Amino acid sequence: GESVGLHLPTLSVQEGDNSIINCAYSNSASDYFIWYKQESGKGPQFIIDIRSNMDKRQGQRVTVLLNKTVKHLSLQIAATQPGDSAVYFCAETSQAAAGNKLTFGGGTRVLVKP
Amino acid sequence: NAGVTQTPKFRILKIGQSMTLQCTQDMNHNYMYWYRQDPGMGLKLIYYSVGAGITDKGEVPNGYNVSRSTTEDFPLRLELAAPSQTSVYFCASSFGQLLANYGYTFGSGTRLTVV
């Protein structure tokens, strides 16, 4: 299986509970943020994004919160399911960044207990 | 619509050997990227391209080369493989206007081991 995530922080959550994954970003000029989900053996998949002119955005069972003052992002997953077990990454960029390059955080592994 | 396709999925190289990791996308994306992902780490940008004939270095370009002769293809070349290049490599693409296209589309990765 995929060795990514061997040394990542791990969040263990009971099935049906809510999960909160946190991310601190570094660049105060960043104005666009994305959360990705990476399942074992696969590439990252887009979950939800948020622009810097917003502080909250909701999707299906997921909510992203952005606090620009302390440069912090969080991803909330409601009613966590076994299929949510994966590694989650936040990524940041700015419209001024050449090539729209994304800078990724270190990731958090989520383990859902039945 | 296949998205981003990477080949091979797995490869073992001996120190000093060379290889090319292939990446192709069929979404007519202008921007393409190569990232590497080491165990327990996030993704680090190796090289990127904003269009055919244009490439630029990312955060960790040493030991790699790229070319972009067509919109669809963005191969990554390792000339003299070293153990430090053992990693999982991801290719990604985007239209180049993130606000309109919700980020990158990633391939499924190439796991490379250098022994």
Short mmCIF file of N, CA and C in Angstrom, two decimals, chain A residues 1-8 31-32 34 36 38 41-46 49 51 57 87 89 93-95 98-107, chain B residues 31 33 35 37-45 48 50 56-59 88 90 94-109 111:
data_model
loop_
_atom_site.label_atom_id
_atom_site.label_comp_id
_atom_site.label_asym_id
_atom_site.label_seq_id
_atom_site.Cartn_x
_atom_site.Cartn_y
_atom_site.Cartn_z
N GLY A 1 0.81 -1.19 0.00
CA GLY A 1 0.00 0.00 0.00
C GLY A 1 0.86 1.25 0.00
N GLU A 2 0.24 2.37 -0.02
CA GLU A 2 0.90 3.66 -0.07
C GLU A 2 1.62 3.94 1.23
N SER A 3 2.87 4.35 1.14
CA SER A 3 3.63 4.63 2.36
C SER A 3 3.45 6.06 2.82
N VAL A 4 2.79 6.88 2.01
CA VAL A 4 2.55 8.26 2.43
C VAL A 4 1.70 8.24 3.68
N GLY A 5 2.04 9.05 4.60
CA GLY A 5 1.24 9.14 5.81
C GLY A 5 1.83 8.38 6.95
N LEU A 6 3.02 7.76 6.75
CA LEU A 6 3.60 6.95 7.81
C LEU A 6 3.88 7.78 9.05
N HIS A 7 4.33 9.01 8.87
CA HIS A 7 4.70 9.83 10.00
C HIS A 7 3.79 11.02 10.17
N LEU A 8 2.62 10.98 9.56
CA LEU A 8 1.72 12.11 9.62
C LEU A 8 0.96 12.13 10.93
N ASP A 31 -4.29 33.84 -1.35
CA ASP A 31 -5.69 34.27 -1.39
C ASP A 31 -6.64 33.20 -1.91
N TYR A 32 -6.12 31.99 -2.05
CA TYR A 32 -6.96 30.90 -2.51
C TYR A 32 -6.46 29.63 -1.85
N ILE A 34 -7.25 25.36 -0.88
CA ILE A 34 -7.95 24.14 -1.30
C ILE A 34 -7.66 23.03 -0.30
N TYR A 36 -7.53 18.91 -0.13
CA TYR A 36 -7.48 17.70 -0.93
C TYR A 36 -7.57 16.48 -0.04
N GLN A 38 -6.52 12.38 -0.06
CA GLN A 38 -5.69 11.40 -0.75
C GLN A 38 -5.89 10.03 -0.13
N GLY A 41 -2.72 4.92 -2.35
CA GLY A 41 -2.40 4.52 -3.72
C GLY A 41 -2.98 5.41 -4.79
N LYS A 42 -3.55 6.55 -4.40
CA LYS A 42 -4.17 7.42 -5.38
C LYS A 42 -3.60 8.83 -5.28
N GLY A 43 -3.87 9.61 -6.31
CA GLY A 43 -3.49 11.02 -6.28
C GLY A 43 -4.48 11.82 -5.47
N PRO A 44 -4.09 13.02 -5.05
CA PRO A 44 -5.01 13.89 -4.29
C PRO A 44 -6.25 14.23 -5.10
N GLN A 45 -7.38 14.31 -4.40
CA GLN A 45 -8.64 14.68 -5.04
C GLN A 45 -9.18 15.94 -4.38
N PHE A 46 -9.68 16.85 -5.20
CA PHE A 46 -10.26 18.10 -4.71
C PHE A 46 -11.47 17.83 -3.81
N ASP A 49 -12.84 24.36 -1.86
CA ASP A 49 -11.92 25.50 -1.90
C ASP A 49 -12.56 26.72 -1.26
N ARG A 51 -11.89 31.23 -1.11
CA ARG A 51 -11.12 32.41 -1.45
C ARG A 51 -10.94 33.27 -0.19
N ARG A 57 -17.10 28.30 3.94
CA ARG A 57 -17.73 27.76 2.74
C ARG A 57 -18.17 26.34 3.03
N VAL A 87 -5.73 10.60 3.84
CA VAL A 87 -4.86 11.70 4.26
C VAL A 87 -5.42 12.98 3.64
N PHE A 89 -4.90 17.09 2.87
CA PHE A 89 -3.91 18.15 2.72
C PHE A 89 -4.61 19.48 2.46
N THR A 93 -2.34 29.19 -2.53
CA THR A 93 -1.72 29.88 -3.64
C THR A 93 -2.26 31.31 -3.68
N SER A 94 -1.73 32.09 -4.60
CA SER A 94 -2.27 33.43 -4.79
C SER A 94 -2.43 33.66 -6.28
N GLN A 95 -3.33 34.57 -6.62
CA GLN A 95 -3.54 34.89 -8.03
C GLN A 95 -2.30 35.48 -8.65
N ALA A 98 3.17 32.90 -9.97
CA ALA A 98 3.43 32.43 -11.33
C ALA A 98 2.98 30.99 -11.49
N GLY A 99 2.23 30.73 -12.53
CA GLY A 99 1.80 29.36 -12.79
C GLY A 99 0.76 28.82 -11.83
N ASN A 100 0.17 29.69 -11.00
CA ASN A 100 -0.81 29.23 -10.01
C ASN A 100 -0.27 28.06 -9.18
N LYS A 101 1.00 28.17 -8.80
CA LYS A 101 1.62 27.08 -8.06
C LYS A 101 0.97 26.92 -6.69
N LEU A 102 0.64 25.67 -6.35
CA LEU A 102 0.08 25.36 -5.05
C LEU A 102 1.20 24.95 -4.10
N THR A 103 1.13 25.44 -2.87
CA THR A 103 2.02 25.00 -1.80
C THR A 103 1.20 24.16 -0.85
N PHE A 104 1.67 22.93 -0.61
CA PHE A 104 0.90 21.98 0.18
C PHE A 104 1.40 21.94 1.63
N GLY A 105 0.46 21.76 2.53
CA GLY A 105 0.80 21.48 3.91
C GLY A 105 1.22 20.04 4.09
N GLY A 106 1.59 19.67 5.33
CA GLY A 106 2.14 18.35 5.58
C GLY A 106 1.13 17.22 5.62
N GLY A 107 -0.15 17.51 5.79
CA GLY A 107 -1.16 16.47 5.76
C GLY A 107 -1.54 15.93 7.13
N TYR B 31 -1.85 24.50 -17.96
CA TYR B 31 -0.83 24.41 -16.93
C TYR B 31 -0.64 22.95 -16.51
N TYR B 33 2.09 20.29 -13.98
CA TYR B 33 2.98 20.33 -12.82
C TYR B 33 3.52 18.93 -12.52
N TYR B 35 5.01 17.05 -9.07
CA TYR B 35 5.27 17.09 -7.63
C TYR B 35 5.89 15.76 -7.21
N GLN B 37 6.31 13.36 -3.58
CA GLN B 37 5.76 13.20 -2.23
C GLN B 37 6.57 12.14 -1.50
N ASP B 38 7.31 12.57 -0.51
CA ASP B 38 8.09 11.67 0.32
C ASP B 38 7.24 11.18 1.49
N PRO B 39 7.56 10.02 2.07
CA PRO B 39 6.75 9.48 3.17
C PRO B 39 6.60 10.49 4.31
N GLY B 40 5.37 10.68 4.74
CA GLY B 40 5.11 11.57 5.87
C GLY B 40 5.19 13.05 5.53
N MET B 41 5.26 13.36 4.25
CA MET B 41 5.43 14.77 3.85
C MET B 41 4.32 15.17 2.89
N GLY B 42 4.19 16.48 2.72
CA GLY B 42 3.31 17.00 1.70
C GLY B 42 3.98 16.94 0.34
N LEU B 43 3.31 17.48 -0.66
CA LEU B 43 3.83 17.46 -2.02
C LEU B 43 4.74 18.67 -2.23
N LYS B 44 5.85 18.41 -2.91
CA LYS B 44 6.80 19.48 -3.23
C LYS B 44 6.90 19.62 -4.75
N LEU B 45 6.85 20.85 -5.23
CA LEU B 45 6.84 21.12 -6.66
C LEU B 45 8.23 20.98 -7.25
N TYR B 48 7.13 23.08 -13.38
CA TYR B 48 5.80 23.35 -13.90
C TYR B 48 5.90 23.99 -15.27
N VAL B 50 3.42 26.47 -18.04
CA VAL B 50 2.20 27.24 -18.28
C VAL B 50 1.72 27.14 -19.73
N ASP B 56 9.34 25.89 -16.10
CA ASP B 56 10.03 26.66 -15.06
C ASP B 56 10.24 25.78 -13.84
N LYS B 57 11.26 26.14 -13.06
CA LYS B 57 11.62 25.35 -11.89
C LYS B 57 10.65 25.61 -10.74
N GLY B 58 10.46 24.55 -9.96
CA GLY B 58 9.70 24.68 -8.73
C GLY B 58 10.62 24.71 -7.54
N GLU B 59 10.18 24.12 -6.46
CA GLU B 59 10.93 24.16 -5.20
C GLU B 59 12.13 23.21 -5.17
N VAL B 88 7.22 9.18 -4.41
CA VAL B 88 6.06 9.03 -5.28
C VAL B 88 5.91 10.33 -6.05
N PHE B 90 3.82 12.77 -8.65
CA PHE B 90 2.49 13.09 -9.15
C PHE B 90 2.58 14.18 -10.21
N SER B 94 -4.04 21.97 -14.79
CA SER B 94 -5.15 22.87 -14.52
C SER B 94 -5.32 23.79 -15.71
N PHE B 95 -6.50 24.44 -15.78
CA PHE B 95 -6.72 25.41 -16.85
C PHE B 95 -5.82 26.62 -16.69
N GLY B 96 -5.38 26.87 -15.43
CA GLY B 96 -4.53 28.03 -15.21
C GLY B 96 -5.27 29.17 -14.58
N GLN B 97 -6.55 29.00 -14.39
CA GLN B 97 -7.32 30.02 -13.68
C GLN B 97 -8.03 29.30 -12.56
N LEU B 98 -7.32 29.20 -11.43
CA LEU B 98 -7.81 28.36 -10.34
C LEU B 98 -9.21 28.77 -9.90
N LEU B 99 -9.50 30.03 -9.91
CA LEU B 99 -10.78 30.46 -9.40
C LEU B 99 -11.93 29.91 -10.23
N ALA B 100 -11.63 29.55 -11.46
CA ALA B 100 -12.67 29.02 -12.33
C ALA B 100 -12.69 27.50 -12.36
N ASN B 101 -11.64 26.88 -11.93
CA ASN B 101 -11.55 25.45 -12.18
C ASN B 101 -11.22 24.62 -10.96
N TYR B 102 -11.33 25.21 -9.80
CA TYR B 102 -11.27 24.41 -8.59
C TYR B 102 -10.02 23.55 -8.46
N GLY B 103 -8.88 24.15 -8.74
CA GLY B 103 -7.65 23.45 -8.42
C GLY B 103 -7.14 22.53 -9.50
N TYR B 104 -6.26 21.66 -9.12
CA TYR B 104 -5.59 20.76 -10.04
C TYR B 104 -6.34 19.43 -10.19
N THR B 105 -6.10 18.78 -11.33
CA THR B 105 -6.45 17.38 -11.50
C THR B 105 -5.15 16.59 -11.44
N PHE B 106 -5.09 15.63 -10.55
CA PHE B 106 -3.88 14.84 -10.36
C PHE B 106 -3.96 13.50 -11.05
N GLY B 107 -2.80 13.00 -11.48
CA GLY B 107 -2.68 11.63 -11.89
C GLY B 107 -2.60 10.72 -10.68
N SER B 108 -2.51 9.42 -10.92
CA SER B 108 -2.51 8.45 -9.83
C SER B 108 -1.12 8.18 -9.27
N GLY B 109 -0.10 8.76 -9.87
CA GLY B 109 1.23 8.69 -9.29
C GLY B 109 2.11 7.60 -9.86
N ARG B 111 5.36 5.41 -8.37
CA ARG B 111 6.20 5.12 -7.20
C ARG B 111 7.57 4.67 -7.70
#
